[in-house]
């Protein structure tokens, strides 16, 4: 507006200088220079030579009062010693002033700001210089104001770009501790500070926890939430600054003494969550040059806003991870390989050794022996324990469903594919994929599975993009795969790919010492679910459990205990409890010779039964007698009566 007034003042006699064509041209030139510059000091350096020429000066400068002294922002011509008293007079009077060969005028009369000062070769030039300075100073003030506005906007954009770049890197951190260190380092770089800390508010304990804290053991500083400047920020929710000359009494010197450090300047802003709740403060200490500025405060406020978002996300992520770890721990505790037999102890030893490897594992065993429990135990013992465990029953996969189930499909890949779906290999990536009943996989399925195991890539049905999978594969079967390979019913290359480590789970009948331990474990677990006190097993009931051959293995025992937990009427389970329903053993009545007289058939049954119990006790007659409910000498007598070999 000032420049436009000069251009429009034309022939007014009371503004002869302003109307001068030369002044109008110069005003226009200054505005052009302002439009071409985004640096205030650079604008002054470009404008001063034109102003000096217009005033016939040999020296022109822009000076500013700083700490009681006059400092030159920009100059042209031979350097002269500034007339401090004249500059102060111009600033105080808010009007042009001249003395001898000097002239001075404030750029903004009502602000203690820059002063335009000119020096001429002779005292006779002072009037001309004063008029030129008085005319052009308002133009310079308006021009530099636009430059400074543009400069601030450019700095703000660069600052925001830097903050967003920094915040993007913060989001890549998985650990809050390293994130806090990075945040502090970023603040010191952006604001030119010596130190920075983030204080998180432990509201229940009325404590502020600062990290990182240099010089403190553990790098963590704990102070009361009403202490010092940070306490004021927490109480008011407003930023606070301490300058070299103001607010020094607010600094908590006890913390300085603890750290062996001296705080001179300080800037602290609040940390707020997405919903506006206050949960901490961001502090920078000791500006390397001078005091913290308004711009520094705006920068830290913006940095704190980004930090609050990242910290909140990290805390939520950490909370989810902790919940996931807790669920993993609970799941791991629920998957236990119960037993104390030598076979189970040996199996546990192998599991511990292979869990930390990436070796492919093949688990063999009859139905119900616990092949999935063993595979889950290996998963929870491994480094993959926090990742998914996905089980697939290969016997249930038809040829048409196989690819979709294992590898996934894209929307529209077939009639019922209404949406895209990830396959089991994708879902288990990073974790463990358990392929149960692998021996029942079709020949086509075996070929496709082999390709994925070798390439670690899957392609969804109807898709074309290979998807990497890092699933560890554990296979299991109740069939003799080696015999199937020889019979050309199972691919030899797939067999060798799966059979790096073989683990065989013995049937329950071969480890009778584990029966009661398993029974009591299941009975207690199901009783808790049934909200009843676990009933006790009588001696006769225990013998009945120990002498059963358990053709259904652990699964049959588990089902039996579940039935007893829910249906047994009293606090004690007897051998004749109607809830006892045993699966017929392989020694079924069909093998009995019905042509024998009753006495001979009874003797034959007793011989077979006693021999089975002795075999289960691994030849230990004392243990067999205990299982049969007999004294050892009575068992020997009975065996002699039946014509059995007593040299066992």
XYZ file of C-alpha atoms in Angstrom:
648
model
C 0.000 0.000 0.000
C 2.820 2.447 0.828
C 4.514 1.718 -2.469
C 1.231 2.164 -4.355
C 0.746 5.576 -2.662
C 4.163 6.670 -3.929
C 3.316 5.569 -7.444
C -0.051 7.360 -7.328
C 1.092 10.647 -5.679
C 1.994 12.251 -9.055
C 1.919 16.065 -8.832
C 1.006 16.776 -5.190
C 3.202 19.685 -4.034
C 3.374 18.488 -0.393
C 4.885 15.171 -1.502
C 7.337 16.397 -4.108
C 9.959 13.749 -3.285
C 7.411 10.937 -3.210
C 6.112 12.022 -6.582
C 9.514 12.161 -8.121
C 9.714 9.754 -11.043
C 13.022 8.398 -9.815
C 11.529 7.520 -6.411
C 8.547 5.850 -8.063
C 10.835 3.751 -10.244
C 12.955 2.839 -7.241
C 9.893 1.868 -5.211
C 8.808 -0.383 -8.068
C 12.288 -1.936 -8.236
C 12.234 -2.658 -4.483
C 8.881 -4.407 -4.812
C 10.207 -6.476 -7.717
C 13.244 -7.477 -5.628
C 10.926 -8.444 -2.767
C 8.876 -10.673 -5.077
C 12.063 -12.410 -6.220
C 13.448 -13.082 -2.748
C 12.523 -15.424 0.114
C 15.423 -14.355 2.397
C 15.104 -11.040 4.333
C 18.866 -10.505 4.629
C 19.249 -11.262 0.926
C 16.549 -8.720 0.078
C 18.310 -5.984 2.076
C 21.639 -6.833 0.421
C 20.013 -6.434 -3.018
C 18.005 -3.274 -2.197
C 20.648 -1.190 -0.382
C 22.824 -0.395 -3.461
C 19.779 1.158 -5.228
C 18.844 3.176 -2.136
C 22.441 4.406 -1.721
C 22.570 5.498 -5.359
C 19.278 7.378 -5.055
C 20.509 9.267 -1.971
C 24.000 9.936 -3.326
C 25.447 7.894 -0.416
C 28.774 6.167 -0.022
C 27.381 3.839 2.696
C 23.938 2.398 3.418
C 22.922 -0.195 5.992
C 20.045 -1.733 7.920
C 20.817 -1.933 11.634
C 18.920 -3.493 14.542
C 19.281 -3.011 18.309
C 20.469 -6.231 19.991
C 21.346 -6.510 23.690
C 22.069 -2.742 23.960
C 24.268 -2.710 20.867
C 23.568 -1.919 17.213
C 24.068 -4.843 14.868
C 24.213 -4.535 11.052
C 21.910 -6.925 9.161
C 23.069 -5.827 5.684
C 25.188 -3.024 4.201
C 26.682 -1.602 1.031
C 29.651 0.728 0.502
C 32.582 1.510 2.766
C 31.926 0.415 6.347
C 31.460 3.344 8.702
C 31.164 3.454 12.462
C 27.436 3.721 13.144
C 26.207 6.872 14.937
C 24.476 5.040 17.796
C 22.911 8.167 19.286
C 21.378 9.165 15.936
C 19.947 5.690 15.395
C 18.476 5.710 18.903
C 17.017 9.181 18.306
C 15.325 8.003 15.106
C 13.984 4.926 16.850
C 12.742 6.881 19.861
C 11.154 9.689 17.814
C 9.726 7.233 15.270
C 10.739 9.718 12.558
C 13.643 10.451 10.209
C 16.697 12.050 11.857
C 19.816 13.641 10.365
C 23.133 14.854 11.739
C 26.106 15.934 9.706
C 26.632 13.436 6.916
C 24.272 10.845 8.455
C 20.557 10.191 8.112
C 18.474 7.499 9.828
C 14.825 6.420 9.761
C 13.028 3.416 11.392
C 11.492 0.996 8.900
C 8.421 0.567 11.116
C 7.937 3.734 13.234
C 5.815 2.057 15.890
C 8.025 -0.966 16.391
C 11.471 -1.296 17.951
C 12.846 -2.835 14.785
C 15.316 -2.182 11.986
C 16.632 1.293 11.150
C 17.675 2.366 7.645
C 20.897 4.421 7.991
C 22.668 6.362 5.199
C 26.019 8.165 5.043
C 26.939 10.784 2.445
C 30.264 12.158 1.252
C 29.416 15.581 2.702
C 27.159 17.222 5.240
C 25.259 19.014 2.477
C 23.819 15.664 1.361
C 22.100 14.958 4.710
C 18.810 16.635 3.761
C 18.592 14.664 0.520
C 19.458 11.427 2.343
C 16.868 12.113 5.024
C 14.173 12.678 2.402
C 15.181 9.543 0.479
C 15.340 7.485 3.676
C 11.970 8.817 4.842
C 10.369 8.066 1.495
C 11.833 4.595 0.915
C 11.830 3.262 4.482
C 8.062 2.475 4.411
C 8.537 0.786 1.020
C 11.367 -1.317 2.436
C 9.263 -2.176 5.496
C 6.343 -3.374 3.364
C 8.628 -5.246 0.977
C 10.597 -7.010 3.693
C 7.363 -7.893 5.519
C 6.197 -9.811 2.421
C 9.634 -11.446 2.127
C 9.559 -12.471 5.783
C 6.051 -13.885 5.435
C 7.162 -15.943 2.463
C 10.346 -16.905 4.343
C 8.308 -18.092 7.333
C 5.978 -20.092 5.094
C 8.899 -21.738 3.313
C 10.573 -22.514 6.628
C 7.321 -23.909 7.964
C 6.906 -26.154 4.905
C 10.505 -27.375 5.196
C 10.037 -27.884 8.922
C 6.840 -29.881 8.404
C 8.499 -31.955 5.701
C 11.358 -32.703 8.077
C 8.939 -33.584 10.895
C 6.892 -35.893 8.659
C 10.060 -37.588 7.423
C 11.232 -38.055 11.004
C 7.813 -39.328 12.135
C 7.801 -41.812 9.243
C 11.042 -43.293 10.556
C 9.634 -43.437 14.090
C 6.787 -45.622 12.869
C 9.315 -48.225 11.763
C 10.472 -48.819 15.322
C 9.159 -51.809 17.228
C 10.575 -50.868 20.636
C 9.332 -47.809 22.530
C 12.730 -47.270 24.212
C 14.632 -46.812 20.936
C 11.764 -44.697 19.610
C 12.046 -42.297 22.571
C 15.783 -41.895 21.977
C 15.174 -41.125 18.291
C 12.517 -38.559 19.198
C 14.866 -36.772 21.586
C 17.679 -36.732 19.033
C 15.342 -35.370 16.347
C 14.252 -32.507 18.647
C 17.828 -31.500 19.444
C 18.702 -31.398 15.723
C 15.646 -29.420 14.644
C 15.797 -26.878 17.465
C 19.568 -26.613 17.898
C 19.358 -27.748 21.536
C 21.811 -29.603 23.721
C 19.411 -32.154 25.195
C 15.831 -33.359 24.933
C 13.646 -35.767 26.881
C 10.135 -37.125 26.693
C 8.251 -37.396 29.980
C 5.386 -39.886 30.146
C 2.846 -39.285 32.888
C 2.390 -42.109 35.385
C -0.843 -40.571 36.609
C -1.735 -43.122 39.357
C 1.669 -42.635 41.004
C 1.754 -38.858 40.344
C 5.109 -39.290 38.642
C 6.695 -38.159 35.395
C 9.017 -40.710 33.790
C 11.620 -39.066 31.549
C 13.559 -40.928 28.849
C 16.267 -40.686 27.705
C 17.944 -39.126 30.743
C 21.691 -38.723 30.252
C 23.750 -39.287 33.367
C 21.036 -41.298 35.138
C 21.493 -45.018 35.721
C 19.168 -46.878 33.403
C 18.593 -43.713 31.346
C 15.299 -43.041 33.130
C 14.468 -40.027 35.316
C 11.506 -40.023 37.708
C 10.220 -36.765 39.175
C 6.977 -35.669 40.887
C 4.337 -34.541 38.396
C 4.176 -31.077 40.025
C 7.912 -30.445 39.778
C 9.435 -27.484 37.926
C 8.526 -26.288 34.460
C 7.382 -29.749 33.329
C 4.995 -29.886 36.268
C 3.511 -26.552 35.155
C 3.019 -27.900 31.633
C 1.281 -30.982 33.021
C -0.955 -28.862 35.279
C -1.875 -26.212 32.697
C -1.590 -28.155 29.468
C 0.212 -25.142 27.950
C 3.773 -24.760 26.559
C 6.368 -23.063 28.797
C 9.692 -21.365 28.006
C 12.560 -20.302 30.213
C 14.936 -17.708 28.722
C 18.365 -16.577 29.803
C 16.794 -13.566 31.511
C 13.303 -14.821 32.410
C 11.852 -17.715 34.408
C 15.109 -19.054 35.828
C 13.442 -19.506 39.223
C 11.027 -22.053 37.695
C 13.807 -24.524 36.873
C 14.036 -27.552 39.170
C 17.674 -27.230 40.293
C 17.510 -30.476 42.267
C 17.321 -32.350 38.966
C 20.321 -30.342 37.718
C 22.249 -31.384 40.829
C 21.251 -35.011 40.315
C 22.412 -34.920 36.698
C 25.490 -32.754 37.280
C 24.149 -30.376 34.651
C 23.111 -26.711 34.408
C 19.893 -25.773 32.639
C 20.089 -22.267 31.137
C 17.185 -22.251 28.699
C 14.250 -24.622 28.431
C 11.271 -25.260 26.180
C 8.537 -27.718 27.154
C 5.251 -28.576 25.401
C 2.457 -31.031 26.291
C 1.894 -34.433 24.675
C -1.750 -35.132 23.904
C -3.453 -38.234 22.571
C -5.901 -38.435 19.690
C -8.806 -37.650 22.007
C -7.013 -34.685 23.545
C -6.040 -36.333 26.830
C -2.700 -35.228 28.306
C -0.260 -38.090 28.792
C 3.165 -36.445 28.961
C 5.480 -33.606 27.941
C 8.269 -33.032 25.406
C 11.200 -30.970 26.710
C 14.292 -29.485 25.058
C 17.102 -27.931 27.126
C 19.816 -25.333 26.451
C 19.468 -23.722 23.054
C 22.971 -23.703 21.573
C 22.604 -20.078 20.442
C 20.543 -17.658 22.503
C 16.977 -18.342 23.597
C 14.294 -20.627 22.246
C 12.059 -18.665 19.853
C 8.398 -18.651 18.923
C 9.350 -20.625 15.845
C 11.144 -23.192 17.998
C 8.024 -23.514 20.127
C 5.831 -24.003 17.040
C 8.282 -26.633 15.776
C 8.282 -28.539 19.064
C 4.474 -28.388 19.268
C 4.240 -29.941 15.798
C 6.938 -32.483 16.597
C 5.136 -33.373 19.844
C 1.863 -33.878 17.956
C 3.537 -36.394 15.656
C 5.359 -38.009 18.576
C 2.091 -38.375 20.501
C 0.464 -40.208 17.589
C 3.427 -42.533 17.137
C 3.750 -43.189 20.876
C 0.043 -43.885 21.226
C 0.171 -46.291 18.287
C 3.288 -47.937 19.736
C 1.651 -48.318 23.149
C -1.427 -49.838 21.550
C 0.778 -52.112 19.454
C 2.785 -53.098 22.511
C -0.443 -53.747 24.405
C -1.640 -55.980 21.576
C 1.698 -57.788 21.525
C 1.551 -58.297 25.277
C -1.981 -59.637 24.963
C -0.820 -61.883 22.156
C 2.125 -63.097 24.214
C -0.210 -63.738 27.133
C -2.542 -65.726 24.901
C 0.472 -67.573 23.520
C 1.624 -68.396 27.045
C -1.845 -69.581 27.966
C -2.073 -71.648 24.803
C 1.387 -73.119 25.436
C 0.383 -74.040 28.988
C -2.740 -75.703 27.634
C -0.660 -77.833 25.249
C 1.212 -80.251 27.463
C 2.756 -83.603 26.698
C 1.674 -85.478 29.822
C 3.612 -88.525 30.912
C 6.708 -89.777 32.693
C 7.452 -92.943 30.763
C 10.913 -93.330 29.173
C 9.343 -93.057 25.703
C 7.717 -89.705 26.504
C 10.883 -88.370 28.149
C 12.856 -89.301 25.016
C 10.203 -87.635 22.841
C 10.429 -84.409 24.880
C 14.203 -84.386 24.472
C 13.927 -84.641 20.680
C 11.232 -81.932 20.622
C 13.459 -79.500 22.501
C 16.345 -80.126 20.110
C 14.398 -79.736 16.868
C 12.180 -76.831 17.992
C 14.941 -74.256 17.544
C 15.709 -75.487 14.008
C 13.850 -75.038 10.739
C 14.003 -78.752 9.894
C 10.964 -80.450 8.380
C 9.402 -82.924 10.798
C 7.328 -86.045 10.190
C 5.343 -87.326 13.183
C 4.188 -90.939 13.147
C 1.692 -92.585 15.464
C -1.667 -94.256 15.748
C -4.866 -92.238 15.809
C -5.370 -90.476 19.113
C -1.767 -90.637 20.315
C -1.386 -86.830 20.294
C 0.409 -85.977 17.052
C -1.123 -82.496 16.944
C -0.213 -81.893 20.603
C 3.415 -82.748 19.791
C 3.414 -80.412 16.777
C 1.897 -77.580 18.855
C 4.493 -78.166 21.579
C 7.281 -77.863 19.001
C 5.701 -74.632 17.726
C 5.481 -73.078 21.206
C 9.056 -74.117 22.003
C 10.340 -72.438 18.835
C 11.080 -68.816 17.934
C 7.819 -68.860 15.932
C 5.681 -69.153 19.057
C 4.159 -65.650 18.675
C 3.108 -66.379 15.086
C 0.123 -68.488 13.940
C -0.184 -72.256 14.296
C -2.467 -73.500 11.516
C -3.663 -77.117 11.346
C -5.022 -78.800 8.212
C -6.569 -82.266 8.005
C -5.430 -83.515 4.605
C -7.867 -86.441 4.755
C -10.748 -83.950 4.599
C -9.432 -82.178 1.477
C -10.939 -83.321 -1.792
C -9.002 -82.774 -4.986
C -11.248 -79.832 -5.916
C -10.853 -78.111 -2.536
C -7.163 -78.793 -2.049
C -5.657 -75.814 -3.902
C -8.189 -73.314 -2.585
C -7.732 -74.478 1.011
C -3.932 -74.607 0.994
C -3.063 -71.828 -1.447
C -6.123 -69.536 -1.367
C -8.184 -68.123 -4.228
C -9.059 -64.820 -5.856
C -12.558 -63.415 -6.142
C -14.397 -65.021 -9.048
C -11.886 -67.872 -9.426
C -14.798 -70.367 -9.341
C -18.550 -70.336 -8.829
C -18.637 -69.849 -5.056
C -15.566 -67.597 -4.837
C -17.485 -64.460 -3.843
C -14.400 -62.850 -2.298
C -10.625 -63.351 -2.239
C -9.328 -65.609 0.520
C -5.846 -66.389 1.779
C -4.840 -70.033 1.923
C -3.409 -71.923 4.872
C 0.175 -71.397 3.679
C -0.350 -67.615 3.699
C -2.107 -67.655 7.063
C 0.706 -69.692 8.611
C 3.529 -67.589 7.149
C 6.035 -66.849 9.896
C 4.492 -69.597 12.015
C 3.830 -73.319 11.691
C 1.610 -75.264 9.284
C 0.572 -78.685 10.602
C -0.469 -81.109 7.847
C -2.270 -83.985 9.572
C -2.970 -87.289 7.802
C -0.508 -86.404 5.060
C -0.701 -89.982 3.798
C -4.269 -89.360 2.597
C -3.227 -86.527 0.266
C -4.087 -87.207 -3.370
C -1.282 -87.679 -5.951
C -2.097 -84.306 -7.510
C -2.060 -82.663 -4.099
C 1.308 -84.247 -3.320
C 2.854 -82.729 -6.476
C 1.496 -79.246 -5.695
C 2.617 -79.456 -2.074
C 6.140 -80.473 -3.109
C 6.431 -77.456 -5.404
C 5.435 -75.037 -2.625
C 7.807 -76.651 -0.124
C 10.722 -76.293 -2.539
C 9.974 -72.776 -3.847
C 8.252 -71.284 -0.768
C 5.865 -69.548 -3.163
C 2.125 -69.994 -3.574
C -0.193 -68.732 -6.300
C -3.850 -68.344 -5.422
C -6.423 -70.121 -7.552
C -7.440 -67.639 -10.246
C -4.412 -65.463 -9.534
C -1.033 -65.005 -11.157
C 1.030 -63.253 -8.475
C 3.471 -65.485 -6.549
C 3.126 -64.975 -2.785
C 6.057 -65.785 -0.509
C 5.361 -68.018 2.472
C 7.653 -68.674 5.401
C 5.588 -71.368 7.084
C 7.409 -74.205 8.818
C 5.743 -77.469 7.835
C 5.178 -80.323 10.287
C 3.465 -83.370 8.778
C 1.840 -86.299 10.557
C 0.292 -89.623 9.610
C -0.887 -92.911 11.111
C 0.181 -94.786 7.993
C 3.492 -96.362 7.062
C 4.674 -93.828 4.487
C 7.769 -95.875 3.642
C 5.516 -98.794 2.591
C 3.326 -96.380 0.612
C 6.415 -95.057 -1.204
C 7.406 -98.600 -2.136
C 3.844 -99.254 -3.316
C 3.966 -96.058 -5.460
C 1.102 -94.547 -3.433
C 3.177 -91.665 -2.060
C 5.775 -89.585 -3.874
C 9.300 -90.506 -2.896
C 10.631 -86.936 -3.368
C 7.890 -85.534 -1.124
C 8.576 -88.245 1.456
C 12.250 -87.286 1.638
C 11.311 -83.579 1.730
C 9.058 -84.141 4.739
C 11.088 -86.826 6.466
C 14.130 -84.842 7.617
C 13.338 -85.610 11.261
C 11.007 -88.477 12.210
C 9.304 -88.603 15.586
C 7.204 -91.632 16.551
C 4.661 -91.394 19.346
C 4.141 -94.723 21.133
C 0.547 -95.903 21.660
C -0.875 -95.571 25.153
C -0.901 -99.348 25.699
C 2.909 -99.328 25.492
C 3.250 -96.757 28.275
C 0.801 -97.855 30.994
C 2.627 -95.795 33.618
C 1.266 -92.654 31.923
C -2.401 -93.693 32.034
C -3.232 -92.515 35.555
C -1.258 -89.272 35.171
C -3.186 -88.480 31.988
C -6.500 -89.553 33.525
C -6.098 -87.284 36.554
C -4.968 -84.377 34.357
C -8.032 -84.662 32.115
C -10.380 -85.295 35.028
C -9.195 -82.153 36.818
C -9.384 -80.044 33.659
C -12.913 -81.128 32.719
C -14.155 -80.902 36.312
C -13.027 -77.280 36.382
C -15.001 -76.629 33.205
C -17.989 -78.466 34.695
C -17.638 -76.267 37.815
C -17.328 -79.158 40.189
C -14.695 -80.542 42.505
C -12.705 -83.274 40.724
C -14.015 -86.670 41.840
C -11.528 -89.216 43.208
C -10.786 -92.488 41.448
C -11.140 -95.567 43.647
C -8.397 -98.192 43.635
C -10.604 -100.502 41.566
C -11.332 -97.712 39.069
C -7.643 -96.950 38.763
C -6.910 -100.643 38.086
C -9.640 -100.686 35.467
C -8.036 -97.724 33.709
C -4.554 -99.254 33.909
C -5.585 -102.657 32.570
C -7.582 -101.344 29.588
C -5.696 -101.613 26.296
C -6.836 -98.155 25.059
C -7.198 -98.858 21.341
C -8.264 -95.219 20.922
C -5.135 -94.084 22.751
C -5.021 -90.694 24.542
C -8.103 -89.440 22.696
C -10.156 -92.324 24.089
C -8.836 -91.687 27.616
C -9.591 -87.979 27.295
C -13.162 -88.671 26.192
C -13.597 -91.125 29.038
C -12.484 -88.562 31.614
C -14.695 -85.878 30.089
C -17.673 -88.199 30.399
C -16.846 -88.998 34.016
C -16.315 -85.333 34.919
C -19.789 -84.407 33.699
C -21.758 -87.581 34.461
C -20.232 -89.213 37.546
C -22.833 -88.620 40.298
C -20.629 -88.551 43.403
C -17.248 -87.402 44.639
C -15.774 -90.880 44.129
C -15.638 -92.896 40.917
C -15.920 -96.663 41.285
C -14.940 -99.316 38.775
C -18.591 -100.179 38.089
C -19.624 -96.569 37.451
C -22.051 -96.629 34.485
C -20.140 -93.689 32.950
C -17.277 -96.067 32.188
C -17.730 -96.886 28.507
C -14.630 -98.458 26.991
C -13.872 -98.893 23.320
C -13.635 -102.593 22.498
C -10.017 -103.726 22.264
C -8.463 -105.536 19.365
C -8.831 -108.767 21.328
C -12.574 -108.847 20.624
C -14.934 -111.716 21.378
C -14.738 -112.606 17.691
C -11.311 -114.169 18.346
C -12.692 -116.517 20.995
C -13.184 -120.174 20.078
C -16.841 -120.810 20.908
C -16.385 -124.615 20.529
C -14.483 -124.754 23.832
C -16.176 -125.752 27.074
C -16.783 -122.831 29.455
C -13.981 -123.859 31.845
C -11.435 -124.111 29.012
C -12.589 -120.829 27.484
C -12.301 -119.147 30.889
C -8.777 -120.503 31.360
C -7.804 -119.375 27.841
C -9.151 -115.862 28.521
C -7.293 -115.658 31.838
C -4.025 -116.745 30.239
C -4.339 -114.159 27.447
C -5.409 -111.418 29.835
C -2.601 -112.067 32.359
C -0.029 -112.237 29.554
C -1.206 -108.911 28.102
C -0.929 -107.233 31.492
C 2.571 -108.679 32.026
C 3.576 -107.446 28.560
C 2.245 -103.994 29.329
C 4.253 -104.014 32.579
C 7.324 -104.911 30.480
C 7.755 -108.248 32.252
C 7.600 -106.764 35.743
C 5.467 -109.357 37.577
C 5.170 -107.187 40.692
C 3.746 -104.336 38.611
C 1.467 -106.763 36.744
C 0.192 -108.136 40.045
C -0.553 -104.603 41.208
C -2.476 -103.863 38.025
C -4.450 -107.096 38.438
C -5.217 -106.381 42.086
C -3.340 -109.479 43.276
C -0.450 -110.174 45.577
C 2.713 -111.187 43.707
C 2.719 -114.706 45.207
C -0.975 -115.159 44.324
C -0.256 -114.164 40.729
C 2.532 -116.753 40.520
C 0.187 -119.392 41.984
C -2.514 -118.479 39.438
C -0.029 -118.645 36.577
C 1.117 -122.123 37.663
C -2.489 -123.289 37.841
C -3.019 -122.070 34.268
C 0.172 -123.723 33.036
C 1.865 -120.401 32.260
C 5.629 -119.842 32.308
C 6.455 -118.304 35.696
C 10.094 -117.543 34.818
C 9.283 -114.087 33.607
